[in-house]
Tab-separated table of C-alpha atoms and ligand atoms in Angstrom:
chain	number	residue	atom	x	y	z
A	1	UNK	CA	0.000	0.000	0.000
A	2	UNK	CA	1.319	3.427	-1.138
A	3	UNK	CA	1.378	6.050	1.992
A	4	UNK	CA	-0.292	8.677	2.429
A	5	UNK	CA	0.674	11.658	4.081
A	6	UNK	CA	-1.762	13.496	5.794
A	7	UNK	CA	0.161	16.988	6.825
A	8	UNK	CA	3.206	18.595	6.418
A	9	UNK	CA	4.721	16.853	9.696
A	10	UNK	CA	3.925	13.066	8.265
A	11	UNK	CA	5.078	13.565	5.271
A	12	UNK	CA	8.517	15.222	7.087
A	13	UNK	CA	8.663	12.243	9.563
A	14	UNK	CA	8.319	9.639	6.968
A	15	UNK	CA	10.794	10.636	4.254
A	16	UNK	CA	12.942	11.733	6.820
A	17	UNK	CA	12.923	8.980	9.455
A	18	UNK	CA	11.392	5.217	10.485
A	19	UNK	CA	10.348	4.232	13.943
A	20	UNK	CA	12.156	1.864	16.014
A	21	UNK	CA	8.989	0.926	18.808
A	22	UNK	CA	10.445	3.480	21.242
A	23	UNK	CA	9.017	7.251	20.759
A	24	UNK	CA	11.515	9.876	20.198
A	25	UNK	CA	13.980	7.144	18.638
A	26	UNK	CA	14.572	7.482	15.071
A	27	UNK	CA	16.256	5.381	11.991
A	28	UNK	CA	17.230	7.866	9.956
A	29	UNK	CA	17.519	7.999	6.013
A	30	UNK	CA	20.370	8.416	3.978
A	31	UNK	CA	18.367	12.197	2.757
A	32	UNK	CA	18.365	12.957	6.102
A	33	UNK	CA	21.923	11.984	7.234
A	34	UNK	CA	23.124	13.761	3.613
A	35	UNK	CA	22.032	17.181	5.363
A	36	UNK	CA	23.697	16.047	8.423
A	37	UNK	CA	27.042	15.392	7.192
A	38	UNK	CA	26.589	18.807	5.117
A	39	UNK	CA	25.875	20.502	8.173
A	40	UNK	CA	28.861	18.940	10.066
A	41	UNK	CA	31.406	19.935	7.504
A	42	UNK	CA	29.847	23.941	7.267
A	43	UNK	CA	29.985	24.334	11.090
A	44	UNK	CA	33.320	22.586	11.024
A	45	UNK	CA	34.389	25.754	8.416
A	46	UNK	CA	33.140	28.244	11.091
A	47	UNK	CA	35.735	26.710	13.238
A	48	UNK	CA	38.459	29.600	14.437
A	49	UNK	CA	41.832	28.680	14.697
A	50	UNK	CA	43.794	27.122	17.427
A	51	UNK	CA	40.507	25.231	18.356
A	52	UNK	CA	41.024	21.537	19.786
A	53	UNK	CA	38.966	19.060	18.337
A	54	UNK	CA	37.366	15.953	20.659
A	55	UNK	CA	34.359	13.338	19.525
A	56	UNK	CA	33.212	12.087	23.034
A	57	UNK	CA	31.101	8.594	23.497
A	58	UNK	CA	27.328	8.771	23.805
A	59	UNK	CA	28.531	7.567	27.202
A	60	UNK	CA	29.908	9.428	30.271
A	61	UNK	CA	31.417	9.257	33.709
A	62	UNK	CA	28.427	9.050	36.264
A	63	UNK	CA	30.881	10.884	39.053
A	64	UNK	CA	31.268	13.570	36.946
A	65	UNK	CA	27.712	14.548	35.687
A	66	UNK	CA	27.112	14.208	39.458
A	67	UNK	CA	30.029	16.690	40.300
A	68	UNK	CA	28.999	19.204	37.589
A	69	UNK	CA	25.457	19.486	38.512
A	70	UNK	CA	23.849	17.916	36.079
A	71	UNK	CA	21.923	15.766	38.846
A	72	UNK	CA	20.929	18.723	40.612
A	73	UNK	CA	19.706	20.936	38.245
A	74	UNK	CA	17.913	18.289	35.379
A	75	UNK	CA	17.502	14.804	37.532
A	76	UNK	CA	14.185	14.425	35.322
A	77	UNK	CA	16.046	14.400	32.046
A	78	UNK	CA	19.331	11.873	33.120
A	79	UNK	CA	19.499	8.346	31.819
A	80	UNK	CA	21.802	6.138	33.508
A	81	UNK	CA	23.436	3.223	32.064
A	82	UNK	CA	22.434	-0.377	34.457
A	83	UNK	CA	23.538	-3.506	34.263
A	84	UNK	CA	22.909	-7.133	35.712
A	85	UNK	CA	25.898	-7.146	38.134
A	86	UNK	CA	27.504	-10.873	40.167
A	87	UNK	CA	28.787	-14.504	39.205
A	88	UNK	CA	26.982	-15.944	36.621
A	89	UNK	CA	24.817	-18.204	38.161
A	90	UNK	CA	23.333	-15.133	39.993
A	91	UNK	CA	22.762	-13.359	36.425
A	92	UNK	CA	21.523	-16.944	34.720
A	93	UNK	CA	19.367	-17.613	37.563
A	94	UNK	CA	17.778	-13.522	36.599
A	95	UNK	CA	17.394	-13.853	33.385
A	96	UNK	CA	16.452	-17.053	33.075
A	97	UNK	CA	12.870	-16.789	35.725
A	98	UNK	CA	12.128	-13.842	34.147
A	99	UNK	CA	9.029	-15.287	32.934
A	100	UNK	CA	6.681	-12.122	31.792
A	101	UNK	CA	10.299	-10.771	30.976
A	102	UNK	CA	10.180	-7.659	33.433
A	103	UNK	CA	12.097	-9.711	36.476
A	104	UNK	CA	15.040	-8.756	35.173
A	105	UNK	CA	14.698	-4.848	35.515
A	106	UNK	CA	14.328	-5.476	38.908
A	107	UNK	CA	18.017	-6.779	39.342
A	108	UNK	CA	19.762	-3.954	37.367
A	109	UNK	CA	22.535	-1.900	38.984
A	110	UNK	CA	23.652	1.699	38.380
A	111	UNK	CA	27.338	1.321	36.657
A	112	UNK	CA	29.873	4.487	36.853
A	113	UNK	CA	28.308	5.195	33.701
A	114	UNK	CA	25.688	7.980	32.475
A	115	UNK	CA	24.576	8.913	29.340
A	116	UNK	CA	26.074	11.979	27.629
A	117	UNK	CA	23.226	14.819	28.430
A	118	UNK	CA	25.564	17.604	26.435
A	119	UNK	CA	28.240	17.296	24.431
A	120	UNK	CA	30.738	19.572	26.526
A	121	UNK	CA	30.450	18.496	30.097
A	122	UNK	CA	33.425	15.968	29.671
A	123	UNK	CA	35.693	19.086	28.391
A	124	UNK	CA	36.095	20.573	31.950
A	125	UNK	CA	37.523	18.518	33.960
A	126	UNK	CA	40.105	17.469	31.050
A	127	UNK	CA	41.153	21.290	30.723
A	128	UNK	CA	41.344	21.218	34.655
A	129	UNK	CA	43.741	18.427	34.417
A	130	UNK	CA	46.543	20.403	32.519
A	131	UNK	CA	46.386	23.438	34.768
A	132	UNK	CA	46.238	26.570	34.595
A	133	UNK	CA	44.512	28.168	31.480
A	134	UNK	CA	47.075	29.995	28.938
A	135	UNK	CA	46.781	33.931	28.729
A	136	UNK	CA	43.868	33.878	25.209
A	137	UNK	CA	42.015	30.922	27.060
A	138	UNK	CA	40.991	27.586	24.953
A	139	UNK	CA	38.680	26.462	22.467
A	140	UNK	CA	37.753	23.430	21.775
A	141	UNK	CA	35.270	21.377	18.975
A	142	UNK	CA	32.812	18.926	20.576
A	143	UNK	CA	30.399	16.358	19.935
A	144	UNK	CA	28.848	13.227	21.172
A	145	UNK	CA	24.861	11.588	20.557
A	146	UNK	CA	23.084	12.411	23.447
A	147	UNK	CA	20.481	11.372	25.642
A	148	UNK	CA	17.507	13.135	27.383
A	149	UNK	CA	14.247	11.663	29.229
A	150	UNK	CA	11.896	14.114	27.780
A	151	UNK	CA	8.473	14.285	28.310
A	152	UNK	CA	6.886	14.877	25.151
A	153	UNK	CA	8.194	13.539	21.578
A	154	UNK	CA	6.923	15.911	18.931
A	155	UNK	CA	8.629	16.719	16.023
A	156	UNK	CA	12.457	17.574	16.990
A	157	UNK	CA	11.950	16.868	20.525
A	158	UNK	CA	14.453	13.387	20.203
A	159	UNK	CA	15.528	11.105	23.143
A	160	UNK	CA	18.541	10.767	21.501
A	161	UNK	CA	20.542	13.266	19.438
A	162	UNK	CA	23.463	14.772	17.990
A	163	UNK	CA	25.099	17.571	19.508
A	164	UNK	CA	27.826	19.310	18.499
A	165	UNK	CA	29.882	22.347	20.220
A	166	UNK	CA	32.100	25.092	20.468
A	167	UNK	CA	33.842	25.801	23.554
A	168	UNK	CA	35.286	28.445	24.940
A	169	UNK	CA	37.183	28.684	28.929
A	170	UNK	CA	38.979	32.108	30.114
A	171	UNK	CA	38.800	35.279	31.383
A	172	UNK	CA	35.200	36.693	31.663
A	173	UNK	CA	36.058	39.102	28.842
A	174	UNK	CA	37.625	36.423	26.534
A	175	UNK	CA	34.524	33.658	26.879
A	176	UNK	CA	32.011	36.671	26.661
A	177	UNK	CA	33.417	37.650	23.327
A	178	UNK	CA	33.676	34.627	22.282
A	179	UNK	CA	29.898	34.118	22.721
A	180	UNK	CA	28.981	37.427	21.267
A	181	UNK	CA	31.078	36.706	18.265
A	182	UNK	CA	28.985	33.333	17.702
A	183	UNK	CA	26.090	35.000	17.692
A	184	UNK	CA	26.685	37.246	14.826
A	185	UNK	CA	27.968	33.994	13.173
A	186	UNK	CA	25.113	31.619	14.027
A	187	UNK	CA	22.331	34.333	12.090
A	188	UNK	CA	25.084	34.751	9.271
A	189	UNK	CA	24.618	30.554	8.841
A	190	UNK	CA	21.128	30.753	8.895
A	191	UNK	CA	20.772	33.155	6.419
A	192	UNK	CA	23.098	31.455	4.347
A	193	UNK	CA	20.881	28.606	4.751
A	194	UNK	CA	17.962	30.666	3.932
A	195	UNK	CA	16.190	29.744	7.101
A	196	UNK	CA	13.960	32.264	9.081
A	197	UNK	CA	15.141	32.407	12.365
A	198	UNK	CA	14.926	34.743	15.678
A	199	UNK	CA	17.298	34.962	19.009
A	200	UNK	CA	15.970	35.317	21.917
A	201	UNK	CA	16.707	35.099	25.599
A	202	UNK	CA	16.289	31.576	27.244
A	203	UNK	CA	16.581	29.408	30.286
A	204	UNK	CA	16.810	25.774	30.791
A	205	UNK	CA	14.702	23.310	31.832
A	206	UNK	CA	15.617	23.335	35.509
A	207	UNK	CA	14.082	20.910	37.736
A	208	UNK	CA	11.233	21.528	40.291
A	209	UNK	CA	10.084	24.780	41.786
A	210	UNK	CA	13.534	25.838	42.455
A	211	UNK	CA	14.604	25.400	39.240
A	212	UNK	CA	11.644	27.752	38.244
A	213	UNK	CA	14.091	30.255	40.362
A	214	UNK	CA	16.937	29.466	38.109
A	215	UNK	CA	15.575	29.643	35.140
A	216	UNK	CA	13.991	33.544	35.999
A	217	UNK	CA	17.406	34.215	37.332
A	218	UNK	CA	18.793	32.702	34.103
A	219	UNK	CA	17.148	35.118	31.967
A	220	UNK	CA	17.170	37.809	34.096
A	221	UNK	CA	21.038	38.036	33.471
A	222	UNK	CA	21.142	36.757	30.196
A	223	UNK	CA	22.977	33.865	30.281
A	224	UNK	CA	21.534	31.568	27.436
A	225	UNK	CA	20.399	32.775	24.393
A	226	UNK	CA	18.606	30.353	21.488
A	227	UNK	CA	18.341	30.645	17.872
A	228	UNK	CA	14.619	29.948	17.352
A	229	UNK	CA	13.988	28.244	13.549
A	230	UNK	CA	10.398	27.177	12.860
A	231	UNK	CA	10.276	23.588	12.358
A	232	UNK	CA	6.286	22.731	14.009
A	233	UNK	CA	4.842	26.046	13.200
A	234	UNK	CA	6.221	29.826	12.896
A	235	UNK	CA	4.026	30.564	16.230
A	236	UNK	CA	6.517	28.317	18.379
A	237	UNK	CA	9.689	28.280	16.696
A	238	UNK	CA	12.184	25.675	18.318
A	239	UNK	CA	15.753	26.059	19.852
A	240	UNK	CA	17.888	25.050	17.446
A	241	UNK	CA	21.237	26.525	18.472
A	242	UNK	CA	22.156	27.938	22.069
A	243	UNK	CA	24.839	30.518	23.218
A	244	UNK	CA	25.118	29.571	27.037
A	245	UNK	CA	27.451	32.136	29.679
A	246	UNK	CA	28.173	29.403	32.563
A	247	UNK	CA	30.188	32.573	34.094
A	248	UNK	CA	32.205	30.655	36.741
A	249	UNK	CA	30.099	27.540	37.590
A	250	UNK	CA	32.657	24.842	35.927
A	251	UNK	CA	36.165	26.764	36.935
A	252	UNK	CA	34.979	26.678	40.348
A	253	UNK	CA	33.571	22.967	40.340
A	254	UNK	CA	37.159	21.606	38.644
A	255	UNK	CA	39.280	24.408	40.476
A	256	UNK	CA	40.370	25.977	36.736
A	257	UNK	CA	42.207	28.905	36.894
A	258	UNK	CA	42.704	31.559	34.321
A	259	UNK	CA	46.015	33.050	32.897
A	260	UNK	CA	44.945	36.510	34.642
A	261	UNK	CA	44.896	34.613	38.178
A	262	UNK	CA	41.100	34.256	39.731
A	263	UNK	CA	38.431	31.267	38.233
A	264	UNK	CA	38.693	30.445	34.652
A	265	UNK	CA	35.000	30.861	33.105
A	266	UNK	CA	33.790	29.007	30.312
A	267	UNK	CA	30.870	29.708	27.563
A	268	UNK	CA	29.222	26.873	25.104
A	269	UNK	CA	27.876	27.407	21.532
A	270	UNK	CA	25.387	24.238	21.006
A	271	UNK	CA	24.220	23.359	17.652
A	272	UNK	CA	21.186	20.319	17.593
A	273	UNK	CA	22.451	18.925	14.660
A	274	UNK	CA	18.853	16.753	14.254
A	275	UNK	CA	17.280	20.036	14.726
A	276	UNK	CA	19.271	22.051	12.132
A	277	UNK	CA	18.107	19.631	9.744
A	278	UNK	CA	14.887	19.058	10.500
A	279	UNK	CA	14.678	23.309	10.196
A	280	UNK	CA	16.016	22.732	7.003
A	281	UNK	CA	13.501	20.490	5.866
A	282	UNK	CA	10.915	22.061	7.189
A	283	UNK	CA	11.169	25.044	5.770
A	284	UNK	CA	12.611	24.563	1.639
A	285	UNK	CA	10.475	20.537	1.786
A	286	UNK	CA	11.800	16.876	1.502
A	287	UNK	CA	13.164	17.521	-2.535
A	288	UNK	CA	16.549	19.026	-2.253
A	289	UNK	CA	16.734	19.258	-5.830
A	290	UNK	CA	14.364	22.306	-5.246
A	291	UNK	CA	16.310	24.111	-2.022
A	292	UNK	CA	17.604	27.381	-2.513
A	293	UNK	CA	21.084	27.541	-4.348
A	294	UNK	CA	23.155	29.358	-1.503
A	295	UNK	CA	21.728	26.775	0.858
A	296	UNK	CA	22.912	23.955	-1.539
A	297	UNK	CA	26.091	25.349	-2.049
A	298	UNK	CA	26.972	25.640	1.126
A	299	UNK	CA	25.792	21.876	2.066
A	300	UNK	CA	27.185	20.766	-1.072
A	301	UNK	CA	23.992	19.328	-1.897
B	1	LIG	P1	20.664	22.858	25.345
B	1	LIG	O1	21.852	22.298	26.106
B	1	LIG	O2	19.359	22.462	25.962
B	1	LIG	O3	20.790	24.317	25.037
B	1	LIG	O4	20.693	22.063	23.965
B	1	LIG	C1	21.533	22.432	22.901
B	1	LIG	C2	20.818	22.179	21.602
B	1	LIG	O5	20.565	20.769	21.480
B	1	LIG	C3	19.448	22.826	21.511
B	1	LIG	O6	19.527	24.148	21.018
B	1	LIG	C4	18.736	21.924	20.541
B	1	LIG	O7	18.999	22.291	19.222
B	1	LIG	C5	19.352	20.569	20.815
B	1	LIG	N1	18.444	19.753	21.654
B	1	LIG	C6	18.224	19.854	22.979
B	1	LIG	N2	17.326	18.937	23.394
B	1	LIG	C7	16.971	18.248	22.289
B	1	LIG	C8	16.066	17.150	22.037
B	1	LIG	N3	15.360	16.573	23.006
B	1	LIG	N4	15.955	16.707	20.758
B	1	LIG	C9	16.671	17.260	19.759
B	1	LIG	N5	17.528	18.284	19.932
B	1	LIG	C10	17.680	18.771	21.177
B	2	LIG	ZN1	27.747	23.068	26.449
């Protein structure tokens, strides 16, 4: 039987992606992953120089999502890797009276493992390692698949993604420019990629009523900013891009220190790669044949 699509969205999803039983969780399509790897290799010619490039596992250290506040602040949104843990007898003996098939959840043990919620988190304690931050501060290139327990799974809201960042740690002055300066280049990309688009002022997702605190306070000082692309409707663009000012939250958690004495701060530019393509789609339709010629070239489409 031919399908039918019955709106924009279907007809989006099913060119684009095939379900695996789990909602949020996508196969994707070799059309999709072509505007992927075209994607990768623009924002990869953004890159400035001296920046250090590292491709982290979809995996990370539990003790250090812990230490960074990741547990604190999003505890709703963590997935963390379990396993059946003892001899094997203990394990055989699990598996094997797990009639219905759900015994076996029961016996699962946390490991030291989490998965990746961002793609820079690992990035701070490595740069704490080496010491103290050279005068000009560091940038690195970052990106791992990553995992989020969200609560809803419409279009572009994914468990799992692809994130990739730039990252900047220094003086206040140094990761504040650095910020500022990717803003001016993030609208520069979209308009190269012909896609309508509008920053704005944003918070995270904190947890609980305090974390309704936070995320005033967040805005208040202007610490995240979004780049907004339609994707569902033009009434409620979605993030697809954030600019986020940690001011000194990691250089005090891994005791960095900057060149100019005092705590090193750090600053993240976040690009959903899932999400820049899905924009992409969204907006110039499934045949790239018939996508703007800028946006082609620079996708080389
Ligand atoms: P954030 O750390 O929340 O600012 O996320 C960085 C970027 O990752 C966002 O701007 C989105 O483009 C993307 N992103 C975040 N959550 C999801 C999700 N559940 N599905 C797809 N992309 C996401
Ligand atoms: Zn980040």
């Amino acid at each position: 039987m031919n399908y039918v699509a019955h709106n924009p969205v279907e007809s989006i999803v099913h060119a684009l992606f095939r379900p695996t039983g789990v909602g949020g969780v996508y196969a994707r399509t070799a059309l999709f992953e072509q505007v992927i790897d075209g994607l990768s290799a623009l924002i990869s010619r953004y890159r400035q120089p001296d920046t250090e490039i590292f491709r982290f596992p979809p995996i990370m250290s539990r003790a250090q999502v812990e230490k960074s506040g990741y547990l604190k602040s999003f505890p709703h949104l963590l997935g963390c890797v379990s396993c059946l843990h003892g001899t094997e007898p203990e394990i055989r003996k699990v598996v094997e009276t797990s009639g219905a098939g759900k015994e076996w959840i029961g016996a699962l043990r946390a490991t030291d493992l989490v998965l990746a919620p961002a793609a820079c988190y690992p990035i701070y304690p490595m740069v704490a390692a080496r010491g103290v931050v050279p005068a000009g501060g560091l940038r690195f290139d970052v990106a791992c698949d990553c995992f989020r327990h969200e609560s809803s799974y419409e279009l572009g809201r994914f468990q799992s993604f692809r994130m990739r960042e730039y990252v900047c740690v220094g003086t206040p002055d140094e990761v504040m420019d650095f910020r500022e300066r990717w803003k001016i280049r993030a609208i520069e990309l979209a308009e190269r990629l012909a896609l309508p688009h509008q920053t704005t002022a944003a918070s995270d997702p904190f947890f609980g009523r305090a974390g309704k605190m936070m995320a005033v306070s967040q805005v208040e000082q202007e610490l995240k900013f979004e780049l907004l692309i339609p994707i569902n409707s033009a009434e409620n663009p979605t993030a697809c891009m954030s600019f986020n000012y940690h001011q000194g939250h990691f250089g005090e958690t891994w005791g960095i220190e900057a060149a100019t004495g005092g705590v090193a701060h750090t600053a993240c530019v976040a690009f959903g790669m899932d999400r820049l393509a899905l924009a992409l789609f969204a907006t110039h339709g499934i045949a790239l044949e018939n996508w703007p010629q800028p946006a082609k070239e620079a996708l080389s489409i």
